[in-house]
Amino acid sequence: MSLPQQLRDQSDFDQLPLNIPISATIADIEEIKGFIDYFRFVIEVKTKGESKYLIYRRYREFFNLHQILEARYSSENLAKLGPNTCILPPLPGKIFLGNKKEIAESRIPELNTYMKRLLGLPTWVLLDEALRMFFYQTEQDSEHQPRALRRLRPNTRKVKQVKSQKMDLFSSPRAEAMFDFRGNSKAELNLKKGEVIFLLRRVNVDWLEGTVNNQTGIFPETFVKIIKPLPESDSEGESGGHTYSCLRCFLLTPSGVDTRDVCVQEDLSIQPSYKDLLSRMRNVFKVDDIALNYRDPDGDLIRILDDEDVQLMIKEGRRQQDKVKRPVNQFPWELHVTTTSDLSVYNTEA
């Protein structure tokens, strides 16, 4: 579901500095009130050296970065890419009218995809000064106190109670609160800046469980500085390694139907482009002459021809989601793959 991977020499990647960003995810949006009210994105950045930090960026900063990269690396003729050119991921366009909060919310999946593809470009692009400065944590970023970071919260907040036990201050895994944190439920700890939290376990990649002031609960790792980490066996958490989502695909052939669940790392809320879907299905089924379709409520297959059709397919899939029971990690929409010449599935009235 991503752009065709542009080859990157592993040895070049190994020589990159440890502070190079390798992934970035939008954790929340924040409204800034002033002469002009606007929303900005709270982004968690992870580096090659496995450190994490938060940055705060407006859409116009994404736009300015993209213009700089296009001027330096984009080629007008994609068939003749030179040594200093590459295929840049598309950036969602400007929106001039509408509710600012709704616009910011709707951009999150697209910007997450944009950053993922941007940080997957060749190593010499990752070393670009403009790109590094965009993902660099400025002094203003580090001093800003983050809020709830709702997209980094674990799916479940039920925490088993742990009996209070004596802690060895010099041997126990522990962390220091860098910001105040107010939990949204009884399962979440309330933290004050400067407090030492004794770590019990890792809930997932972003949340920890610990105890402070005779209270036990969970809290986001971004709010603390690890003094002594958990043992490796306790740090894997419930979601060790990558988490995958599954897209159910059907290849319709004269001899029958080939059903496959294609695993991807993208979130279930992602809206891929038509070109990305077509490229992925060609790779999955090893067939070039294919067309993409989806099934409408009447059972007819509707041909997908562009990004707008993809949006309609996803909207229809979500509308039918309550009627069809699916695994929790499966997309609410499905793809039906046919040969391009098979016009019998095309509903011309749709």
Short mmCIF file of C-alpha atoms in Angstrom, two decimals:
data_model
loop_
_atom_site.label_atom_id
_atom_site.label_comp_id
_atom_site.label_asym_id
_atom_site.label_seq_id
_atom_site.Cartn_x
_atom_site.Cartn_y
_atom_site.Cartn_z
CA MET A 1 0.00 0.00 0.00
CA SER A 2 2.99 2.28 -0.21
CA LEU A 3 4.90 3.76 -3.10
CA PRO A 4 7.23 1.31 -4.84
CA GLN A 5 10.26 1.24 -2.58
CA GLN A 6 13.12 3.23 -4.01
CA LEU A 7 16.22 1.10 -3.52
CA ARG A 8 18.36 2.16 -0.60
CA ASP A 9 21.78 0.67 0.01
CA GLN A 10 21.81 -0.89 3.49
CA SER A 11 25.42 0.14 4.03
CA ASP A 12 24.51 3.77 3.31
CA PHE A 13 21.69 3.58 5.83
CA ASP A 14 24.00 2.06 8.46
CA GLN A 15 26.30 5.08 8.13
CA LEU A 16 23.56 7.63 8.78
CA PRO A 17 23.90 9.52 12.08
CA LEU A 18 21.77 8.25 14.97
CA ASN A 19 19.72 11.47 15.14
CA ILE A 20 18.30 10.99 11.63
CA PRO A 21 14.48 10.64 11.80
CA ILE A 22 13.19 7.32 10.45
CA SER A 23 9.49 7.53 11.35
CA ALA A 24 6.94 10.16 12.34
CA THR A 25 3.32 9.85 13.47
CA ILE A 26 0.73 12.50 14.24
CA ALA A 27 -0.34 11.99 17.86
CA ASP A 28 -2.90 14.80 18.09
CA ILE A 29 -3.88 18.27 16.90
CA GLU A 30 -3.79 21.45 18.97
CA GLU A 31 -5.70 24.68 18.46
CA ILE A 32 -3.64 27.85 18.72
CA LYS A 33 -5.63 30.99 19.42
CA GLY A 34 -4.30 34.41 18.56
CA PHE A 35 -4.68 37.07 15.90
CA ILE A 36 -5.41 34.16 13.55
CA ASP A 37 -6.73 30.93 15.06
CA TYR A 38 -5.21 27.80 13.57
CA PHE A 39 -4.52 24.13 14.30
CA ARG A 40 -1.13 22.48 14.33
CA PHE A 41 -0.13 18.83 14.36
CA VAL A 42 1.58 17.18 17.33
CA ILE A 43 4.08 14.74 15.76
CA GLU A 44 6.03 12.00 17.51
CA VAL A 45 9.38 11.51 15.77
CA LYS A 46 11.54 8.41 16.18
CA THR A 47 15.21 8.47 15.20
CA LYS A 48 17.63 5.84 13.99
CA GLY A 49 19.13 5.87 17.49
CA GLU A 50 15.69 4.86 18.88
CA SER A 51 15.05 8.14 20.68
CA LYS A 52 11.59 9.73 20.62
CA TYR A 53 10.47 13.35 20.85
CA LEU A 54 7.56 15.61 19.93
CA ILE A 55 7.48 18.42 17.37
CA TYR A 56 4.65 20.81 16.50
CA ARG A 57 4.06 21.75 12.84
CA ARG A 58 1.40 23.57 10.84
CA TYR A 59 0.25 22.42 7.42
CA ARG A 60 1.96 25.38 5.78
CA GLU A 61 5.29 24.11 7.14
CA PHE A 62 4.63 20.79 5.38
CA PHE A 63 3.80 22.75 2.23
CA ASN A 64 6.97 24.87 2.42
CA LEU A 65 9.15 21.78 2.96
CA HIS A 66 7.54 20.02 -0.01
CA GLN A 67 8.18 23.00 -2.30
CA ILE A 68 11.86 23.04 -1.30
CA LEU A 69 12.24 19.30 -1.93
CA GLU A 70 10.45 19.55 -5.27
CA ALA A 71 12.78 22.33 -6.40
CA ARG A 72 15.84 20.27 -5.45
CA TYR A 73 14.95 16.70 -6.33
CA SER A 74 11.81 16.43 -8.46
CA SER A 75 12.18 15.60 -12.14
CA GLU A 76 9.67 16.76 -14.75
CA ASN A 77 10.40 13.66 -16.80
CA LEU A 78 9.91 10.65 -14.47
CA ALA A 79 11.32 8.35 -17.15
CA LYS A 80 14.68 10.08 -16.90
CA LEU A 81 15.48 10.25 -13.20
CA GLY A 82 19.01 11.49 -12.61
CA PRO A 83 21.41 10.80 -9.74
CA ASN A 84 20.08 13.83 -7.84
CA THR A 85 16.37 13.29 -8.51
CA CYS A 86 13.75 11.01 -6.99
CA ILE A 87 10.00 10.45 -6.91
CA LEU A 88 8.60 12.54 -4.05
CA PRO A 89 5.38 11.42 -2.34
CA PRO A 90 2.30 13.57 -3.06
CA LEU A 91 1.35 16.14 -0.44
CA PRO A 92 -2.41 16.74 0.17
CA GLY A 93 -3.37 20.08 -1.35
CA LYS A 94 -4.41 23.30 0.35
CA ILE A 95 -8.01 23.71 1.52
CA PHE A 96 -9.27 27.27 1.70
CA LEU A 97 -12.85 26.84 2.96
CA GLY A 98 -14.36 24.77 5.78
CA ASN A 99 -14.14 24.09 9.49
CA LYS A 100 -10.47 24.33 10.51
CA LYS A 101 -10.66 21.52 13.04
CA GLU A 102 -12.39 19.16 10.60
CA ILE A 103 -9.82 20.01 7.92
CA ALA A 104 -6.93 19.27 10.33
CA GLU A 105 -8.53 15.98 11.44
CA SER A 106 -9.12 14.85 7.85
CA ARG A 107 -5.48 15.52 6.94
CA ILE A 108 -4.01 13.26 9.62
CA PRO A 109 -4.09 9.94 7.65
CA GLU A 110 -2.77 11.66 4.50
CA LEU A 111 0.06 13.44 6.34
CA ASN A 112 1.00 10.25 8.20
CA THR A 113 1.30 8.49 4.84
CA TYR A 114 3.24 11.44 3.40
CA MET A 115 5.79 11.39 6.25
CA LYS A 116 6.16 7.61 6.09
CA ARG A 117 6.98 7.75 2.39
CA LEU A 118 9.16 10.82 2.77
CA LEU A 119 11.33 9.10 5.39
CA GLY A 120 11.57 6.04 3.11
CA LEU A 121 13.40 7.98 0.39
CA PRO A 122 17.10 7.40 -0.41
CA THR A 123 19.57 8.23 2.33
CA TRP A 124 20.93 11.30 0.56
CA VAL A 125 17.45 12.86 0.75
CA LEU A 126 17.26 12.14 4.49
CA LEU A 127 20.45 14.18 4.91
CA ASP A 128 18.86 17.23 3.25
CA GLU A 129 19.12 20.24 5.57
CA ALA A 130 15.52 21.38 5.03
CA LEU A 131 14.12 17.91 5.79
CA ARG A 132 16.29 17.49 8.89
CA MET A 133 15.29 20.91 10.21
CA PHE A 134 11.60 20.11 9.70
CA PHE A 135 11.88 17.01 11.93
CA TYR A 136 14.39 18.58 14.35
CA GLN A 137 13.10 19.25 17.87
CA THR A 138 13.61 22.95 18.44
CA GLU A 139 13.93 24.54 21.86
CA GLN A 140 10.35 25.77 21.51
CA ASP A 141 9.20 22.21 20.74
CA SER A 142 10.98 20.76 23.78
CA GLU A 143 9.59 23.40 26.15
CA HIS A 144 5.99 23.01 25.03
CA GLN A 145 3.90 20.84 27.34
CA PRO A 146 2.06 18.12 25.38
CA ARG A 147 -1.57 17.31 26.07
CA ALA A 148 -3.49 14.03 25.83
CA LEU A 149 -1.83 12.59 22.70
CA ARG A 150 -5.03 10.64 22.09
CA ARG A 151 -3.77 8.68 19.06
CA LEU A 152 -0.96 7.18 21.08
CA ARG A 153 -3.26 5.85 23.80
CA PRO A 154 -3.54 2.06 24.01
CA ASN A 155 -6.80 0.46 22.85
CA THR A 156 -7.57 -0.76 26.37
CA ARG A 157 -6.87 1.13 29.57
CA LYS A 158 -7.79 -1.65 32.01
CA VAL A 159 -4.85 -2.20 34.32
CA LYS A 160 -4.60 -4.92 36.92
CA GLN A 161 -3.88 -3.59 40.39
CA VAL A 162 -0.40 -4.30 41.71
CA LYS A 163 0.19 -4.49 45.44
CA SER A 164 2.52 -1.87 46.82
CA GLN A 165 6.01 -3.21 47.28
CA LYS A 166 9.27 -1.84 48.58
CA MET A 167 11.43 -0.42 45.84
CA ASP A 168 15.21 -0.42 45.70
CA LEU A 169 15.93 3.12 44.50
CA PHE A 170 19.21 2.09 42.87
CA SER A 171 18.12 -1.11 41.11
CA SER A 172 14.46 -0.64 40.14
CA PRO A 173 13.50 0.48 36.61
CA ARG A 174 12.30 4.06 36.95
CA ALA A 175 11.61 7.30 35.09
CA GLU A 176 11.32 10.99 35.89
CA ALA A 177 8.26 13.01 34.82
CA MET A 178 9.29 15.81 32.46
CA PHE A 179 5.79 17.33 32.27
CA ASP A 180 2.58 17.28 34.30
CA PHE A 181 0.14 14.65 33.05
CA ARG A 182 -3.51 14.34 34.03
CA GLY A 183 -5.02 10.92 33.33
CA ASN A 184 -8.39 10.59 31.62
CA SER A 185 -9.51 7.62 33.72
CA LYS A 186 -8.74 5.74 36.95
CA ALA A 187 -6.40 3.47 35.00
CA GLU A 188 -4.10 6.40 34.13
CA LEU A 189 -1.63 7.95 36.56
CA ASN A 190 -1.55 11.64 37.38
CA LEU A 191 2.04 12.87 37.15
CA LYS A 192 3.76 16.02 38.31
CA LYS A 193 6.96 17.28 36.76
CA GLY A 194 9.98 15.98 38.70
CA GLU A 195 8.28 12.95 40.23
CA VAL A 196 10.04 9.56 40.00
CA ILE A 197 7.86 6.73 38.70
CA PHE A 198 8.85 3.12 39.31
CA LEU A 199 8.26 1.11 36.14
CA LEU A 200 6.33 -2.17 36.23
CA ARG A 201 5.85 -3.11 32.57
CA ARG A 202 5.41 -1.79 29.05
CA VAL A 203 1.78 -1.63 27.88
CA ASN A 204 2.62 -0.97 24.23
CA VAL A 205 5.19 0.94 22.20
CA ASP A 206 4.03 4.31 23.60
CA TRP A 207 2.62 3.61 27.10
CA LEU A 208 4.15 2.29 30.32
CA GLU A 209 2.69 1.05 33.62
CA GLY A 210 4.22 2.25 36.84
CA THR A 211 3.66 3.32 40.42
CA VAL A 212 4.07 6.68 42.15
CA ASN A 213 2.69 8.00 45.45
CA ASN A 214 1.24 4.54 46.20
CA GLN A 215 -0.84 4.72 43.00
CA THR A 216 -0.49 2.29 40.08
CA GLY A 217 -1.52 3.07 36.51
CA ILE A 218 -0.42 3.72 32.95
CA PHE A 219 1.07 6.84 31.39
CA PRO A 220 2.58 7.93 28.03
CA GLU A 221 6.33 7.43 27.71
CA THR A 222 6.64 10.79 25.94
CA PHE A 223 5.96 12.56 29.26
CA VAL A 224 8.91 11.03 31.09
CA LYS A 225 12.67 10.58 30.90
CA ILE A 226 13.80 7.00 31.43
CA ILE A 227 16.40 6.80 34.21
CA LYS A 228 16.71 3.01 34.24
CA PRO A 229 14.85 1.03 31.54
CA LEU A 230 12.77 -2.08 32.06
CA PRO A 231 14.51 -5.42 31.43
CA GLU A 232 14.31 -6.38 27.78
CA SER A 233 11.87 -9.24 28.48
CA ASP A 234 9.43 -6.77 30.08
CA SER A 235 9.83 -4.14 27.38
CA GLU A 236 8.35 -6.08 24.50
CA GLY A 237 4.82 -5.24 25.63
CA GLU A 238 1.60 -6.57 24.24
CA SER A 239 2.37 -5.35 20.77
CA GLY A 240 6.01 -6.31 20.29
CA GLY A 241 7.28 -5.85 16.75
CA HIS A 242 5.20 -4.38 13.94
CA THR A 243 1.42 -4.42 14.09
CA TYR A 244 -0.24 -5.31 10.81
CA SER A 245 -3.61 -4.66 9.25
CA CYS A 246 -5.17 -7.04 6.73
CA LEU A 247 -6.86 -6.18 3.44
CA ARG A 248 -9.05 -8.94 2.01
CA CYS A 249 -8.61 -9.28 -1.75
CA PHE A 250 -10.42 -11.46 -4.30
CA LEU A 251 -8.90 -12.32 -7.70
CA LEU A 252 -11.75 -13.30 -10.03
CA THR A 253 -10.65 -15.78 -12.74
CA PRO A 254 -12.52 -18.16 -15.08
CA SER A 255 -11.35 -21.06 -12.91
CA GLY A 256 -12.61 -19.57 -9.65
CA VAL A 257 -11.88 -17.00 -6.95
CA ASP A 258 -8.45 -16.61 -5.31
CA THR A 259 -8.95 -15.04 -1.86
CA ARG A 260 -6.05 -13.49 0.02
CA ASP A 261 -5.57 -11.39 3.13
CA VAL A 262 -2.77 -8.95 2.31
CA CYS A 263 -0.91 -7.71 5.41
CA VAL A 264 0.20 -4.07 5.51
CA GLN A 265 1.62 -1.83 8.23
CA GLU A 266 -0.76 1.03 7.46
CA ASP A 267 -3.46 1.95 9.94
CA LEU A 268 -7.04 0.82 9.25
CA SER A 269 -8.08 4.45 8.74
CA ILE A 270 -5.71 5.01 5.82
CA GLN A 271 -7.02 6.06 2.41
CA PRO A 272 -4.47 4.88 -0.20
CA SER A 273 -4.27 6.28 -3.71
CA TYR A 274 -5.58 4.39 -6.72
CA LYS A 275 -2.06 4.04 -8.13
CA ASP A 276 -0.75 2.56 -4.86
CA LEU A 277 -3.57 0.00 -4.70
CA LEU A 278 -3.10 -1.00 -8.34
CA SER A 279 0.67 -1.39 -7.90
CA ARG A 280 0.25 -3.47 -4.72
CA MET A 281 -2.31 -5.81 -6.30
CA ARG A 282 -0.07 -6.37 -9.33
CA ASN A 283 2.71 -7.41 -6.96
CA VAL A 284 0.43 -9.62 -4.85
CA PHE A 285 -1.17 -11.55 -7.71
CA LYS A 286 1.78 -11.31 -10.14
CA VAL A 287 -0.54 -10.09 -12.92
CA ASP A 288 -0.14 -6.76 -14.74
CA ASP A 289 -3.36 -6.66 -16.77
CA ILE A 290 -5.77 -6.15 -13.87
CA ALA A 291 -8.56 -3.80 -12.82
CA LEU A 292 -9.80 -2.96 -9.33
CA ASN A 293 -13.43 -3.17 -8.25
CA TYR A 294 -15.55 -3.07 -5.12
CA ARG A 295 -18.96 -4.54 -4.33
CA ASP A 296 -21.91 -2.19 -3.71
CA PRO A 297 -24.86 -2.95 -1.34
CA ASP A 298 -26.76 -4.55 -4.27
CA GLY A 299 -23.95 -7.02 -4.87
CA ASP A 300 -22.74 -5.44 -8.12
CA LEU A 301 -19.03 -4.92 -8.78
CA ILE A 302 -18.12 -1.28 -9.41
CA ARG A 303 -14.95 -0.48 -11.35
CA ILE A 304 -12.39 1.76 -9.59
CA LEU A 305 -10.72 4.24 -11.94
CA ASP A 306 -9.29 7.02 -9.74
CA ASP A 307 -8.76 8.31 -6.20
CA GLU A 308 -12.36 9.52 -5.98
CA ASP A 309 -13.60 5.97 -6.61
CA VAL A 310 -11.30 4.72 -3.84
CA GLN A 311 -12.87 7.24 -1.48
CA LEU A 312 -16.36 6.03 -2.44
CA MET A 313 -15.33 2.40 -1.86
CA ILE A 314 -13.99 3.17 1.62
CA LYS A 315 -17.05 5.23 2.51
CA GLU A 316 -19.34 2.41 1.41
CA GLY A 317 -17.26 -0.17 3.31
CA ARG A 318 -17.51 1.83 6.54
CA ARG A 319 -21.26 2.23 6.04
CA GLN A 320 -21.61 -1.56 5.83
CA GLN A 321 -19.14 -2.22 8.67
CA ASP A 322 -21.80 -2.84 11.33
CA LYS A 323 -23.55 -5.42 9.13
CA VAL A 324 -20.46 -7.56 8.51
CA LYS A 325 -18.36 -8.96 11.35
CA ARG A 326 -14.65 -8.65 10.60
CA PRO A 327 -11.46 -9.26 12.58
CA VAL A 328 -10.34 -6.17 14.51
CA ASN A 329 -7.26 -5.77 12.30
CA GLN A 330 -9.10 -6.08 8.95
CA PHE A 331 -9.97 -3.07 6.78
CA PRO A 332 -13.72 -2.39 6.51
CA TRP A 333 -13.45 -2.46 2.69
CA GLU A 334 -12.44 -5.20 0.25
CA LEU A 335 -10.90 -5.30 -3.22
CA HIS A 336 -12.18 -7.43 -6.11
CA VAL A 337 -9.49 -7.82 -8.77
CA THR A 338 -10.35 -8.75 -12.37
CA THR A 339 -8.67 -8.54 -15.76
CA THR A 340 -8.93 -5.16 -17.45
CA SER A 341 -10.86 -6.65 -20.39
CA ASP A 342 -13.52 -8.21 -18.18
CA LEU A 343 -16.30 -5.69 -18.73
CA SER A 344 -19.01 -7.94 -17.36
CA VAL A 345 -18.31 -6.70 -13.82
CA TYR A 346 -18.44 -3.03 -14.74
CA ASN A 347 -21.69 -1.36 -13.73
CA THR A 348 -22.09 1.44 -16.26
CA GLU A 349 -24.99 2.92 -14.30
CA ALA A 350 -22.83 3.48 -11.21
#
